[in-house]
Amino acid sequence: MLLCVLWCGIFSYNSHQDQSQQCEVIPGSMSLPVLEKKGNIVLGGLFSLHDMVLEPSLSFTTMPPAPQCTRFNFRTFRWMQTMIFAIEEINREGKLLPNITLGYKIYDSCSAPHQALKAAMELMTSEKGEGGEEETYSKVTCHGTVPVVIGDGGSTQSLVVAHFLGVFHLPQVSYFSSCACLSDKKEFPAFLRTMPSDFFQVDALVQLVKHFGWTWVGVIAGDDAYGRGGANIFADEVGKLGACVALHEIIPKNRAQNTISSIVSKIRSSAARVILVFAVEQDAAALFDEALREGLTGIQWLASEAWSTATILSIPRKYHHILEGSMGFAIRRAHIPGLQNFLLRLNPSSPDALGDPFLIPFWEELFQCSLGLWADGQKHNVQGKPPCSGKEELGSVTNVYSDVSQLRISYNVYKAVYAIAHALKSMRSCEKGKGPFTQETCPDTDTIQPWQLLHYIKQVKYLNSFGDEIKFDKNGDPAAMYDLVNWQLRPNGKMEFVTIGKFDDTTTVGKQKLQIQEQGIIWNGNQTKAPLSVCSNICPAGTRKAIKPNFPICCHDCVVCTAGEISNQTDAIECVRCLPEFWSNAERTVCIPKEVEFLSFSDTIGITLMTGSLIGSFCTCVVIFILSYHRTTAIVRANNSELSFLLLFSLTLCFLCSLTFIGRPSDWSCMLRHTAFGITFVLCISCVLGKTMVVLMAFRSTLPGSNVMKWFGPLHQKTVITFCTLVQVIICTVWLVVAPPTPRQLMPRESAIVILLCDEGSPIAFALVLGYIGLLACLCLLLAFLARKLPDNFNEAKLITFSMLIFCAVWVAFVPAYVSSPGKYSIVTEVFAILASSYGLLGCIFAPKCFIILLRPEKNTRKHLMSKAPTDIF
């Protein structure tokens, strides 16, 4: 049979004009049970009325028996009855298709792909023999007995059927197959559905994960096209958000306990608090059974559409404590008037039950009794079930079949039937000469060709009685609209599916597709807020995420931002460096202005230097007072008292000028500190130079015929001092005019302080000032060194030599210390050099004089100073 069907399919694919080609059917297996009703147009139907099929052992010597389907599915039986209801409603009203009666031919695919393919082949090939019985050998037309098939439910079954029917371009409208792979029109050209593609469901789930900030999510999938395809798409899409899949496991179709136990163990060890189960309800039930056995709790389960409103999971109380708070997306539901009464009409004794091969197993499974009869008409026990009493009524029991509160897939079946009816109406309404086919021809409504009906189904677009627009996109998919449902346990012990949000893919740009009412959510374990599902804890502000080697990107360590950098948000990818004038606070959360550092009067070092400056000034004033008080004594008069007082005055200025280096730098203080320092020190060294020259020339003038002293009188000495000082004044004046020292902020990147100091303005001018002072000091040292051995009881040249040695040593050491000292310590170095050299001059030159004046007054006489014996002043 299959060879003939495939040959006819290839023929019909290449030519839609001649559909009367006949072919012989090879012997086949026994026909499948079928529920049918004649009509002008017969719609095919495929429903998985059983969850499993037991295949018999195969033999090549005898005809194999029919496979045995087990585990009757009440929910799918309701879907089948909804198809019949919709067909009879259309026939009864007669508005949509007047004078046309729709029939149906429905098979059970038993949730098995090969069984679904057998049923599809039956729809394509089987015909009645002359006696009304189905024959194994018959003549069949290539286009079969139905122009369209509604079904199947499972994606795996629909894949097989769509491959087969696509060869004939026979339209297939599924009500529950959501696998995204079925949107491929090249592979499945005749497949359409009223169930949104998993692309949209995954988009909704990803938006849900993003909304609650879950970055460590587990995925459990069923071992079929629906589960594997949806889980793979979810894993790819959620990765684009920066989230990670904690585990990705497959529930085997044989539902082996050891494999599912391993999955539960991996869930527990993964530390993921949110787990998506992308599987049909039977696979999900197997997982939750094992979770119950192993005591797995505290998991926020996310449900795929296949089990988000599954009654087999919500009714049994054993699942309540682990599934309470679960959430998932379900397709839009509707209340179909009259459907419940239609469902409750069934009874094995009614005339409608004749020829219904599915009613008896439904009845026996629902009421757990047997409808079997002995040959004499007596009831008997089948498989341990008691005989049915005959008084059973569907309205007396509450079950999945009669529950119409969650008509979601049933609504899809209802929409599929009406979409086909609207397509048939459009076919019959075609105006001659305005048809959609070659040469604008219309279809032959007496002999409906499947490929023509397929064209009209694709063009369907109408607003149904529930206000929903029914249409198919270019991939044969409907508009994606979902309800976000939350499993909430009521005080009466009943689990309810409460709608807490909606996802609408048709939302206009600028509006959020996902809308959630968070205040109505109940979480697993009665938590008050959404659970935290992350591989690593959220990094607080002040830290950044650092990826762990050999771990997923969502697993990270929290590293404190380095000094000078901040992060003011949680889970920061990187820290932001503060601007140069700012620094990070202790928490590394905000940039604050850097602390300004300068040599302050309140600093310990500043106080020390200020004290040294004031003490030096005071000591100098004391020396001035002593010398003034004893100005008539020999030692004061013998050492050029005028130069001595001028030298002491300049030393006082030297001590005081160091104070200008302390305090916050300003324009005036920066200009004053260097110029005052340069001028006062030159004045001081000039006085020392004058004293040295006087000492040296005084002894030179004692030689016969020498009149040198007339050139080194008081006026000439003052002239030398004035000239030397004037040179420094000119240098400083030019410095201040051309490039004066100014305050400058030094902002090192790796420091928490802003160093406020005086910029020299012109390094050349600063070097000239220091160089000129050094030149005078060296000249003074040379002259003093030449005069060190001149005869005198009180040889001042020796004292000047010592003072100049100290002065030069201090300033030679100052240069490298100044260059290498950071920040304000360069200023400290300069002040220290000023004070040290000033104390050296004061101590070496004037301390011995004061010692003699105050403690050795007997040596402070002209006679003693003129004696040839050297004076031991100490």
mmCIF file of N, CA and C in Angstrom, residues 37 49 126 209 356 454 465 528 544 594 620 647 799:
data_model
loop_
_atom_site.group_PDB
_atom_site.id
_atom_site.type_symbol
_atom_site.label_atom_id
_atom_site.label_comp_id
_atom_site.label_asym_id
_atom_site.label_seq_id
_atom_site.Cartn_x
_atom_site.Cartn_y
_atom_site.Cartn_z
ATOM 1 N N LYS A 37 -18.512 9.400 10.137
ATOM 2 C CA LYS A 37 -19.864 9.806 9.795
ATOM 3 C C LYS A 37 -19.809 10.384 8.388
ATOM 4 N N LEU A 49 -5.813 9.039 21.515
ATOM 5 C CA LEU A 49 -6.774 8.670 22.553
ATOM 6 C C LEU A 49 -6.165 7.755 23.609
ATOM 7 N N SER A 126 -8.039 3.888 2.236
ATOM 8 C CA SER A 126 -9.058 2.859 2.473
ATOM 9 C C SER A 126 -10.390 3.241 1.851
ATOM 10 N N VAL A 209 11.897 34.636 32.386
ATOM 11 C CA VAL A 209 13.175 34.471 33.091
ATOM 12 C C VAL A 209 13.871 35.819 33.246
ATOM 13 N N ASP A 356 -19.093 3.252 17.320
ATOM 14 C CA ASP A 356 -18.065 4.085 17.959
ATOM 15 C C ASP A 356 -17.089 3.162 18.675
ATOM 16 N N LEU A 454 -5.904 23.610 0.309
ATOM 17 C CA LEU A 454 -4.747 24.125 1.051
ATOM 18 C C LEU A 454 -4.555 25.610 0.772
ATOM 19 N N SER A 465 -16.707 34.121 16.879
ATOM 20 C CA SER A 465 -17.738 34.572 17.831
ATOM 21 C C SER A 465 -17.164 34.943 19.188
ATOM 22 N N THR A 528 7.354 34.875 49.795
ATOM 23 C CA THR A 528 6.709 36.167 49.558
ATOM 24 C C THR A 528 7.258 36.883 48.339
ATOM 25 N N ARG A 544 32.753 44.044 41.217
ATOM 26 C CA ARG A 544 32.488 43.665 39.829
ATOM 27 C C ARG A 544 32.542 42.154 39.707
ATOM 28 N N LYS A 594 38.894 64.282 45.739
ATOM 29 C CA LYS A 594 40.124 63.864 46.394
ATOM 30 C C LYS A 594 40.490 64.843 47.514
ATOM 31 N N THR A 620 68.130 84.755 66.339
ATOM 32 C CA THR A 620 68.811 85.824 65.613
ATOM 33 C C THR A 620 68.567 87.174 66.281
ATOM 34 N N LEU A 647 74.102 91.169 58.343
ATOM 35 C CA LEU A 647 74.029 89.717 58.183
ATOM 36 C C LEU A 647 72.952 89.121 59.086
ATOM 37 N N LEU A 799 85.680 80.664 60.984
ATOM 38 C CA LEU A 799 84.254 80.462 61.265
ATOM 39 C C LEU A 799 83.422 80.556 59.985
#
